mmCIF file of C-alpha atoms in Angstrom:
data_model
loop_
_atom_site.group_PDB
_atom_site.id
_atom_site.type_symbol
_atom_site.label_atom_id
_atom_site.label_comp_id
_atom_site.label_asym_id
_atom_site.label_seq_id
_atom_site.Cartn_x
_atom_site.Cartn_y
_atom_site.Cartn_z
ATOM 1 C CA UNK A 1 -249.654 113.585 34.723
ATOM 2 C CA UNK A 2 -251.344 117.038 34.934
ATOM 3 C CA UNK A 3 -249.876 120.247 36.710
ATOM 4 C CA UNK A 4 -251.465 119.535 40.023
ATOM 5 C CA UNK A 5 -250.017 115.946 40.058
ATOM 6 C CA UNK A 6 -246.569 117.252 39.172
ATOM 7 C CA UNK A 7 -246.676 119.856 42.014
ATOM 8 C CA UNK A 8 -247.860 117.200 44.480
ATOM 9 C CA UNK A 9 -244.958 114.826 43.362
ATOM 10 C CA UNK A 10 -242.591 117.612 43.961
ATOM 11 C CA UNK A 11 -243.951 118.237 47.362
ATOM 12 C CA UNK A 12 -243.744 114.699 48.400
ATOM 13 C CA UNK A 13 -240.109 114.410 47.320
ATOM 14 C CA UNK A 14 -237.569 114.952 50.108
ATOM 15 C CA UNK A 15 -235.291 116.591 47.522
ATOM 16 C CA UNK A 16 -237.696 119.365 46.656
ATOM 17 C CA UNK A 17 -238.947 122.505 48.495
ATOM 18 C CA UNK A 18 -242.679 123.454 48.487
ATOM 19 C CA UNK A 19 -243.158 126.349 45.947
ATOM 20 C CA UNK A 20 -244.072 128.814 48.714
ATOM 21 C CA UNK A 21 -240.832 127.889 50.611
ATOM 22 C CA UNK A 22 -238.644 128.217 47.560
ATOM 23 C CA UNK A 23 -239.882 131.652 46.648
ATOM 24 C CA UNK A 24 -239.632 132.790 50.356
ATOM 25 C CA UNK A 25 -235.912 131.804 50.292
ATOM 26 C CA UNK A 26 -235.194 134.173 47.423
ATOM 27 C CA UNK A 27 -237.601 136.950 48.576
ATOM 28 C CA UNK A 28 -234.731 139.191 49.851
ATOM 29 C CA UNK A 29 -232.584 141.674 47.935
ATOM 30 C CA UNK A 30 -229.375 140.417 49.563
ATOM 31 C CA UNK A 31 -230.081 136.884 48.482
ATOM 32 C CA UNK A 32 -230.848 137.803 44.972
ATOM 33 C CA UNK A 33 -227.582 139.955 45.006
ATOM 34 C CA UNK A 34 -225.691 136.813 46.184
ATOM 35 C CA UNK A 35 -227.125 134.785 43.283
ATOM 36 C CA UNK A 36 -226.354 137.453 40.837
ATOM 37 C CA UNK A 37 -222.814 137.807 42.044
ATOM 38 C CA UNK A 38 -222.207 133.964 41.776
ATOM 39 C CA UNK A 39 -223.613 134.101 38.209
ATOM 40 C CA UNK A 40 -221.245 136.878 37.268
ATOM 41 C CA UNK A 41 -218.092 135.282 38.710
ATOM 42 C CA UNK A 42 -216.289 133.287 36.054
ATOM 43 C CA UNK A 43 -213.934 131.143 38.286
ATOM 44 C CA UNK A 44 -216.066 129.017 40.743
ATOM 45 C CA UNK A 45 -216.250 127.939 43.461
ATOM 46 C CA UNK A 46 -216.048 131.570 44.636
ATOM 47 C CA UNK A 47 -214.413 132.393 47.868
ATOM 48 C CA UNK A 48 -216.584 133.854 50.711
ATOM 49 C CA UNK A 49 -214.543 137.198 50.740
ATOM 50 C CA UNK A 50 -214.928 137.700 46.981
ATOM 51 C CA UNK A 51 -218.629 137.052 47.173
ATOM 52 C CA UNK A 52 -219.050 139.318 50.121
ATOM 53 C CA UNK A 53 -217.316 142.230 48.416
ATOM 54 C CA UNK A 54 -219.241 141.858 45.228
ATOM 55 C CA UNK A 55 -222.533 142.120 46.962
ATOM 56 C CA UNK A 56 -221.500 145.314 48.802
ATOM 57 C CA UNK A 57 -223.319 144.252 52.084
ATOM 58 C CA UNK A 58 -222.427 146.317 55.042
ATOM 59 C CA UNK A 59 -222.770 143.622 57.722
ATOM 60 C CA UNK A 60 -220.730 140.315 57.235
ATOM 61 C CA UNK A 61 -222.809 138.398 59.811
ATOM 62 C CA UNK A 62 -226.080 139.374 57.927
ATOM 63 C CA UNK A 63 -224.426 138.436 54.628
ATOM 64 C CA UNK A 64 -223.400 135.059 56.076
ATOM 65 C CA UNK A 65 -226.993 134.427 57.411
ATOM 66 C CA UNK A 66 -228.406 135.081 53.987
ATOM 67 C CA UNK A 67 -225.872 132.959 52.199
ATOM 68 C CA UNK A 68 -226.578 130.029 54.563
ATOM 69 C CA UNK A 69 -230.230 130.328 53.731
ATOM 70 C CA UNK A 70 -229.532 129.856 50.072
ATOM 71 C CA UNK A 71 -227.001 126.902 50.623
ATOM 72 C CA UNK A 72 -228.315 123.513 49.798
ATOM 73 C CA UNK A 73 -231.202 124.580 47.524
ATOM 74 C CA UNK A 74 -229.878 127.492 45.288
ATOM 75 C CA UNK A 75 -226.114 127.368 46.205
ATOM 76 C CA UNK A 76 -223.514 124.577 46.594
ATOM 77 C CA UNK A 77 -221.025 124.957 49.366
ATOM 78 C CA UNK A 78 -217.643 123.424 48.860
ATOM 79 C CA UNK A 79 -214.490 123.390 50.973
ATOM 80 C CA UNK A 80 -212.963 126.134 48.831
ATOM 81 C CA UNK A 81 -216.036 128.289 48.114
ATOM 82 C CA UNK A 82 -219.504 128.504 46.714
ATOM 83 C CA UNK A 83 -221.171 128.087 43.318
ATOM 84 C CA UNK A 84 -224.641 128.162 41.873
ATOM 85 C CA UNK A 85 -226.866 125.189 41.767
ATOM 86 C CA UNK A 86 -229.219 124.768 38.781
ATOM 87 C CA UNK A 87 -232.174 126.390 40.672
ATOM 88 C CA UNK A 88 -230.013 129.352 41.382
ATOM 89 C CA UNK A 89 -229.165 129.735 37.763
ATOM 90 C CA UNK A 90 -232.785 129.550 36.772
ATOM 91 C CA UNK A 91 -233.669 132.418 39.128
ATOM 92 C CA UNK A 92 -230.970 134.712 37.751
ATOM 93 C CA UNK A 93 -231.577 133.690 34.108
ATOM 94 C CA UNK A 94 -235.314 134.592 34.576
ATOM 95 C CA UNK A 95 -234.244 138.041 35.823
ATOM 96 C CA UNK A 96 -231.804 138.601 32.977
ATOM 97 C CA UNK A 97 -234.182 137.391 30.190
ATOM 98 C CA UNK A 98 -236.773 139.789 31.683
ATOM 99 C CA UNK A 99 -239.451 137.356 32.753
ATOM 100 C CA UNK A 100 -239.629 139.077 36.084
ATOM 101 C CA UNK A 101 -238.706 142.618 35.777
ATOM 102 C CA UNK A 102 -238.917 143.596 32.074
ATOM 103 C CA UNK A 103 -242.215 144.458 30.172
ATOM 104 C CA UNK A 104 -241.060 145.975 26.879
ATOM 105 C CA UNK A 105 -243.741 147.065 24.339
ATOM 106 C CA UNK A 106 -243.136 147.152 20.627
ATOM 107 C CA UNK A 107 -245.345 148.181 17.823
ATOM 108 C CA UNK A 108 -246.272 145.698 14.998
ATOM 109 C CA UNK A 109 -243.716 145.854 12.192
ATOM 110 C CA UNK A 110 -243.417 144.213 8.718
ATOM 111 C CA UNK A 111 -240.932 141.335 8.470
ATOM 112 C CA UNK A 112 -240.123 141.996 4.848
ATOM 113 C CA UNK A 113 -241.284 138.517 3.884
ATOM 114 C CA UNK A 114 -244.314 137.356 2.004
ATOM 115 C CA UNK A 115 -247.201 135.250 3.184
ATOM 116 C CA UNK A 116 -246.974 131.683 2.003
ATOM 117 C CA UNK A 117 -250.676 131.686 0.971
ATOM 118 C CA UNK A 118 -251.430 135.053 -0.575
ATOM 119 C CA UNK A 119 -248.011 136.712 -0.929
ATOM 120 C CA UNK A 120 -249.072 139.574 1.256
ATOM 121 C CA UNK A 121 -246.841 141.348 3.596
ATOM 122 C CA UNK A 122 -246.023 139.475 6.866
ATOM 123 C CA UNK A 123 -246.336 141.273 10.160
ATOM 124 C CA UNK A 124 -244.683 140.641 13.461
ATOM 125 C CA UNK A 125 -246.654 141.485 16.721
ATOM 126 C CA UNK A 126 -245.622 140.981 20.378
ATOM 127 C CA UNK A 127 -248.072 140.470 23.178
ATOM 128 C CA UNK A 128 -248.095 138.470 26.471
ATOM 129 C CA UNK A 129 -244.461 137.365 25.982
ATOM 130 C CA UNK A 130 -245.227 135.769 22.615
ATOM 131 C CA UNK A 131 -244.123 136.819 19.224
ATOM 132 C CA UNK A 132 -246.350 136.065 16.213
ATOM 133 C CA UNK A 133 -245.940 136.243 12.480
ATOM 134 C CA UNK A 134 -249.116 136.746 10.531
ATOM 135 C CA UNK A 135 -250.621 137.981 7.345
ATOM 136 C CA UNK A 136 -253.155 140.831 7.726
ATOM 137 C CA UNK A 137 -254.380 140.447 4.167
ATOM 138 C CA UNK A 138 -255.637 136.872 4.320
ATOM 139 C CA UNK A 139 -255.380 136.175 8.055
ATOM 140 C CA UNK A 140 -252.944 133.231 7.849
ATOM 141 C CA UNK A 141 -250.855 132.743 10.861
ATOM 142 C CA UNK A 142 -247.227 131.717 10.487
ATOM 143 C CA UNK A 143 -246.660 130.755 14.170
ATOM 144 C CA UNK A 144 -247.033 132.316 17.511
ATOM 145 C CA UNK A 145 -244.352 131.206 19.987
ATOM 146 C CA UNK A 146 -242.964 132.201 23.437
ATOM 147 C CA UNK A 147 -240.319 134.787 23.294
ATOM 148 C CA UNK A 148 -239.087 136.220 26.626
ATOM 149 C CA UNK A 149 -238.986 139.992 26.790
ATOM 150 C CA UNK A 150 -235.252 140.059 27.328
ATOM 151 C CA UNK A 151 -235.061 138.931 23.703
ATOM 152 C CA UNK A 152 -236.299 142.368 22.598
ATOM 153 C CA UNK A 153 -233.894 144.432 24.574
ATOM 154 C CA UNK A 154 -231.029 146.010 22.588
ATOM 155 C CA UNK A 155 -232.158 144.500 19.294
ATOM 156 C CA UNK A 156 -233.586 146.168 16.254
ATOM 157 C CA UNK A 157 -236.417 144.635 14.251
ATOM 158 C CA UNK A 158 -234.320 142.354 12.045
ATOM 159 C CA UNK A 159 -232.186 141.189 15.038
ATOM 160 C CA UNK A 160 -235.475 140.287 16.880
ATOM 161 C CA UNK A 161 -236.688 138.272 13.928
ATOM 162 C CA UNK A 162 -233.450 136.418 13.522
ATOM 163 C CA UNK A 163 -233.332 135.668 17.209
ATOM 164 C CA UNK A 164 -236.891 134.471 17.289
ATOM 165 C CA UNK A 165 -236.275 132.237 14.306
ATOM 166 C CA UNK A 166 -233.243 130.534 16.064
ATOM 167 C CA UNK A 167 -235.202 130.317 19.231
ATOM 168 C CA UNK A 168 -238.215 128.576 17.643
ATOM 169 C CA UNK A 169 -236.010 126.064 15.822
ATOM 170 C CA UNK A 170 -233.996 125.307 19.003
ATOM 171 C CA UNK A 171 -236.979 124.843 21.360
ATOM 172 C CA UNK A 172 -238.937 122.514 19.002
ATOM 173 C CA UNK A 173 -235.937 120.427 17.950
ATOM 174 C CA UNK A 174 -235.167 119.786 21.598
ATOM 175 C CA UNK A 175 -238.846 118.914 22.315
ATOM 176 C CA UNK A 176 -238.793 116.514 19.295
ATOM 177 C CA UNK A 177 -235.750 114.903 20.726
ATOM 178 C CA UNK A 178 -237.671 114.265 23.916
ATOM 179 C CA UNK A 179 -235.811 116.902 25.952
ATOM 180 C CA UNK A 180 -237.780 119.759 27.739
ATOM 181 C CA UNK A 181 -236.260 123.125 26.864
ATOM 182 C CA UNK A 182 -237.265 124.470 30.248
ATOM 183 C CA UNK A 183 -236.244 121.759 32.870
ATOM 184 C CA UNK A 184 -234.575 119.103 30.668
ATOM 185 C CA UNK A 185 -237.252 116.603 31.768
ATOM 186 C CA UNK A 186 -238.703 114.048 29.447
ATOM 187 C CA UNK A 187 -241.081 115.367 26.761
ATOM 188 C CA UNK A 188 -244.010 113.392 25.554
ATOM 189 C CA UNK A 189 -244.828 113.674 21.874
ATOM 190 C CA UNK A 190 -248.326 113.250 20.302
ATOM 191 C CA UNK A 191 -249.943 114.018 17.057
ATOM 192 C CA UNK A 192 -253.200 115.941 17.429
ATOM 193 C CA UNK A 193 -256.077 117.372 15.255
ATOM 194 C CA UNK A 194 -258.343 120.162 15.736
ATOM 195 C CA UNK A 195 -258.425 124.029 15.979
ATOM 196 C CA UNK A 196 -255.458 125.675 17.723
ATOM 197 C CA UNK A 197 -255.258 129.419 18.342
ATOM 198 C CA UNK A 198 -251.675 129.843 17.462
ATOM 199 C CA UNK A 199 -251.435 127.736 14.387
ATOM 200 C CA UNK A 200 -253.037 127.824 10.965
ATOM 201 C CA UNK A 201 -252.996 124.027 10.784
ATOM 202 C CA UNK A 202 -255.493 121.299 11.562
ATOM 203 C CA UNK A 203 -252.754 118.768 12.171
ATOM 204 C CA UNK A 204 -250.083 119.495 14.744
ATOM 205 C CA UNK A 205 -247.317 118.148 16.934
ATOM 206 C CA UNK A 206 -247.835 118.595 20.695
ATOM 207 C CA UNK A 207 -245.063 118.205 23.326
ATOM 208 C CA UNK A 208 -245.670 118.063 27.026
ATOM 209 C CA UNK A 209 -242.989 117.702 29.702
ATOM 210 C CA UNK A 210 -243.662 114.932 32.171
ATOM 211 C CA UNK A 211 -241.777 116.743 34.908
ATOM 212 C CA UNK A 212 -242.753 120.533 34.755
ATOM 213 C CA UNK A 213 -245.755 120.167 32.351
ATOM 214 C CA UNK A 214 -244.218 122.776 30.066
ATOM 215 C CA UNK A 215 -245.864 122.417 26.540
ATOM 216 C CA UNK A 216 -245.185 123.273 22.980
ATOM 217 C CA UNK A 217 -247.038 122.829 19.624
ATOM 218 C CA UNK A 218 -246.186 123.203 15.962
ATOM 219 C CA UNK A 219 -247.157 122.134 12.533
ATOM 220 C CA UNK A 220 -245.795 118.812 11.726
ATOM 221 C CA UNK A 221 -243.243 120.151 9.171
ATOM 222 C CA UNK A 222 -241.372 122.320 11.650
ATOM 223 C CA UNK A 223 -239.703 119.151 13.212
ATOM 224 C CA UNK A 224 -237.790 118.604 9.813
ATOM 225 C CA UNK A 225 -235.741 121.814 10.013
ATOM 226 C CA UNK A 226 -232.701 119.956 11.260
ATOM 227 C CA UNK A 227 -233.313 116.789 9.221
ATOM 228 C CA UNK A 228 -230.151 116.111 7.187
ATOM 229 C CA UNK A 229 -231.947 115.023 4.075
ATOM 230 C CA UNK A 230 -234.047 118.227 4.075
ATOM 231 C CA UNK A 231 -231.022 120.311 4.563
ATOM 232 C CA UNK A 232 -229.233 118.629 1.659
ATOM 233 C CA UNK A 233 -232.316 119.023 -0.583
ATOM 234 C CA UNK A 234 -232.287 122.759 -0.156
ATOM 235 C CA UNK A 235 -228.428 122.828 -0.530
ATOM 236 C CA UNK A 236 -228.781 121.124 -3.902
ATOM 237 C CA UNK A 237 -230.949 124.062 -4.872
ATOM 238 C CA UNK A 238 -228.376 126.622 -3.634
ATOM 239 C CA UNK A 239 -230.255 127.491 -0.519
ATOM 240 C CA UNK A 240 -229.159 127.510 3.164
ATOM 241 C CA UNK A 241 -232.122 125.982 5.034
ATOM 242 C CA UNK A 242 -230.537 126.846 8.395
ATOM 243 C CA UNK A 243 -230.238 130.447 7.478
ATOM 244 C CA UNK A 244 -233.861 130.671 6.118
ATOM 245 C CA UNK A 245 -236.602 131.955 8.443
ATOM 246 C CA UNK A 246 -239.004 129.144 9.058
ATOM 247 C CA UNK A 247 -242.031 131.380 8.197
ATOM 248 C CA UNK A 248 -240.896 131.556 4.538
ATOM 249 C CA UNK A 249 -241.545 127.666 4.250
ATOM 250 C CA UNK A 250 -245.133 126.705 3.690
ATOM 251 C CA UNK A 251 -244.476 123.113 4.952
ATOM 252 C CA UNK A 252 -243.381 124.727 8.304
ATOM 253 C CA UNK A 253 -246.423 126.923 8.932
ATOM 254 C CA UNK A 254 -249.385 124.914 7.721
ATOM 255 C CA UNK A 255 -250.439 121.424 6.767
ATOM 256 C CA UNK A 256 -251.029 122.202 3.008
ATOM 257 C CA UNK A 257 -248.139 119.932 2.098
ATOM 258 C CA UNK A 258 -248.940 117.333 4.838
ATOM 259 C CA UNK A 259 -250.803 114.114 4.116
ATOM 260 C CA UNK A 260 -252.073 111.663 6.753
ATOM 261 C CA UNK A 261 -251.758 108.165 5.360
ATOM 262 C CA UNK A 262 -252.851 106.391 8.549
ATOM 263 C CA UNK A 263 -254.069 107.211 11.989
ATOM 264 C CA UNK A 264 -253.696 103.922 13.628
ATOM 265 C CA UNK A 265 -250.761 103.900 13.823
ATOM 266 C CA UNK A 266 -249.936 107.446 12.638
ATOM 267 C CA UNK A 267 -248.212 107.618 9.180
ATOM 268 C CA UNK A 268 -247.676 111.233 8.107
ATOM 269 C CA UNK A 269 -245.984 112.311 4.856
ATOM 270 C CA UNK A 270 -244.566 115.977 4.428
ATOM 271 C CA UNK A 271 -243.911 116.935 0.875
ATOM 272 C CA UNK A 272 -241.352 119.597 0.301
ATOM 273 C CA UNK A 273 -241.414 121.179 -3.171
ATOM 274 C CA UNK A 274 -238.754 123.335 -4.861
ATOM 275 C CA UNK A 275 -238.541 124.055 -8.621
ATOM 276 C CA UNK A 276 -240.656 120.885 -9.399
ATOM 277 C CA UNK A 277 -238.376 118.834 -7.288
ATOM 278 C CA UNK A 278 -240.169 117.064 -4.503
ATOM 279 C CA UNK A 279 -238.793 115.554 -1.232
ATOM 280 C CA UNK A 280 -241.308 113.384 0.680
ATOM 281 C CA UNK A 281 -240.515 112.740 4.255
ATOM 282 C CA UNK A 282 -242.631 110.090 6.172
ATOM 283 C CA UNK A 283 -242.964 110.176 9.932
ATOM 284 C CA UNK A 284 -244.605 108.016 12.525
ATOM 285 C CA UNK A 285 -246.592 109.057 15.613
ATOM 286 C CA UNK A 286 -243.385 109.891 17.585
ATOM 287 C CA UNK A 287 -242.292 112.185 14.590
ATOM 288 C CA UNK A 288 -239.463 109.837 13.904
ATOM 289 C CA UNK A 289 -238.540 109.625 10.159
ATOM 290 C CA UNK A 290 -239.360 106.226 8.712
ATOM 291 C CA UNK A 291 -238.983 106.912 4.901
ATOM 292 C CA UNK A 292 -237.520 109.504 2.488
ATOM 293 C CA UNK A 293 -238.181 109.677 -1.180
ATOM 294 C CA UNK A 294 -237.156 112.258 -3.769
ATOM 295 C CA UNK A 295 -238.878 112.835 -7.165
ATOM 296 C CA UNK A 296 -236.625 114.949 -9.339
ATOM 297 C CA UNK A 297 -237.940 115.488 -12.871
ATOM 298 C CA UNK A 298 -235.636 114.482 -15.689
ATOM 299 C CA UNK A 299 -234.361 117.230 -17.878
ATOM 300 C CA UNK A 300 -235.714 117.207 -21.383
ATOM 301 C CA UNK A 301 -232.868 117.170 -24.059
#
């Protein structure tokens, strides 16, 4: 299903507003203020009086009119008050994260890490709401992924990197598990080959939401960051994989350690090497793990 088909399906549903109607409903400062007040109130449902006082609206009749316009699509109305629907939460979250009203600009800065290919200094750059990690010396990219501008606000460079690392892990792990990180719809997984502007990898995993058409892509190895066998492998070497930025791991940023054993069906092996110790994880076309082997060299006495 493409984006046009998804929009047509939404328009045909009796439960969905047309996009223009949905945006028209929130195109008023009072209505946005109501949604923001509901988002800030800890105990919900919120009483009418509490909500009215928080929005500081001069006219109660006007306030009531705008509240009624939001009810049903962005706000639930209960016998004892009001609370946000998921759609209302999304509107306020978009404002808070900066998607609508924040456009910060930061200069490129060094991450303090080395390129997995040439050991040059990695640099982080931010443009068009995407953060990229790359090596100016050899040109290798170490991933370029969505990062809302709100993630930059109030954080220094190291905090930005840490947040970005956790975000990339979270989004792609959700996608691999079949859950759209944007709308919680079903994600379709496919293995693809060919050039991709944001990856230094011929082979990649692609995820597309069947509901909202949100898409993600990554090198195959990135899906193994939360795999228990891989976490244990690093723990055996005294390393905390979950605290390690993904761009330090060659198998997460390229396909140098990825071997295609079959394409029909897909059989893909990712070799993770540390101190001559090798863990080979085999996956199928859905990126489910089908086999794990470890080759640990025997110590010479």
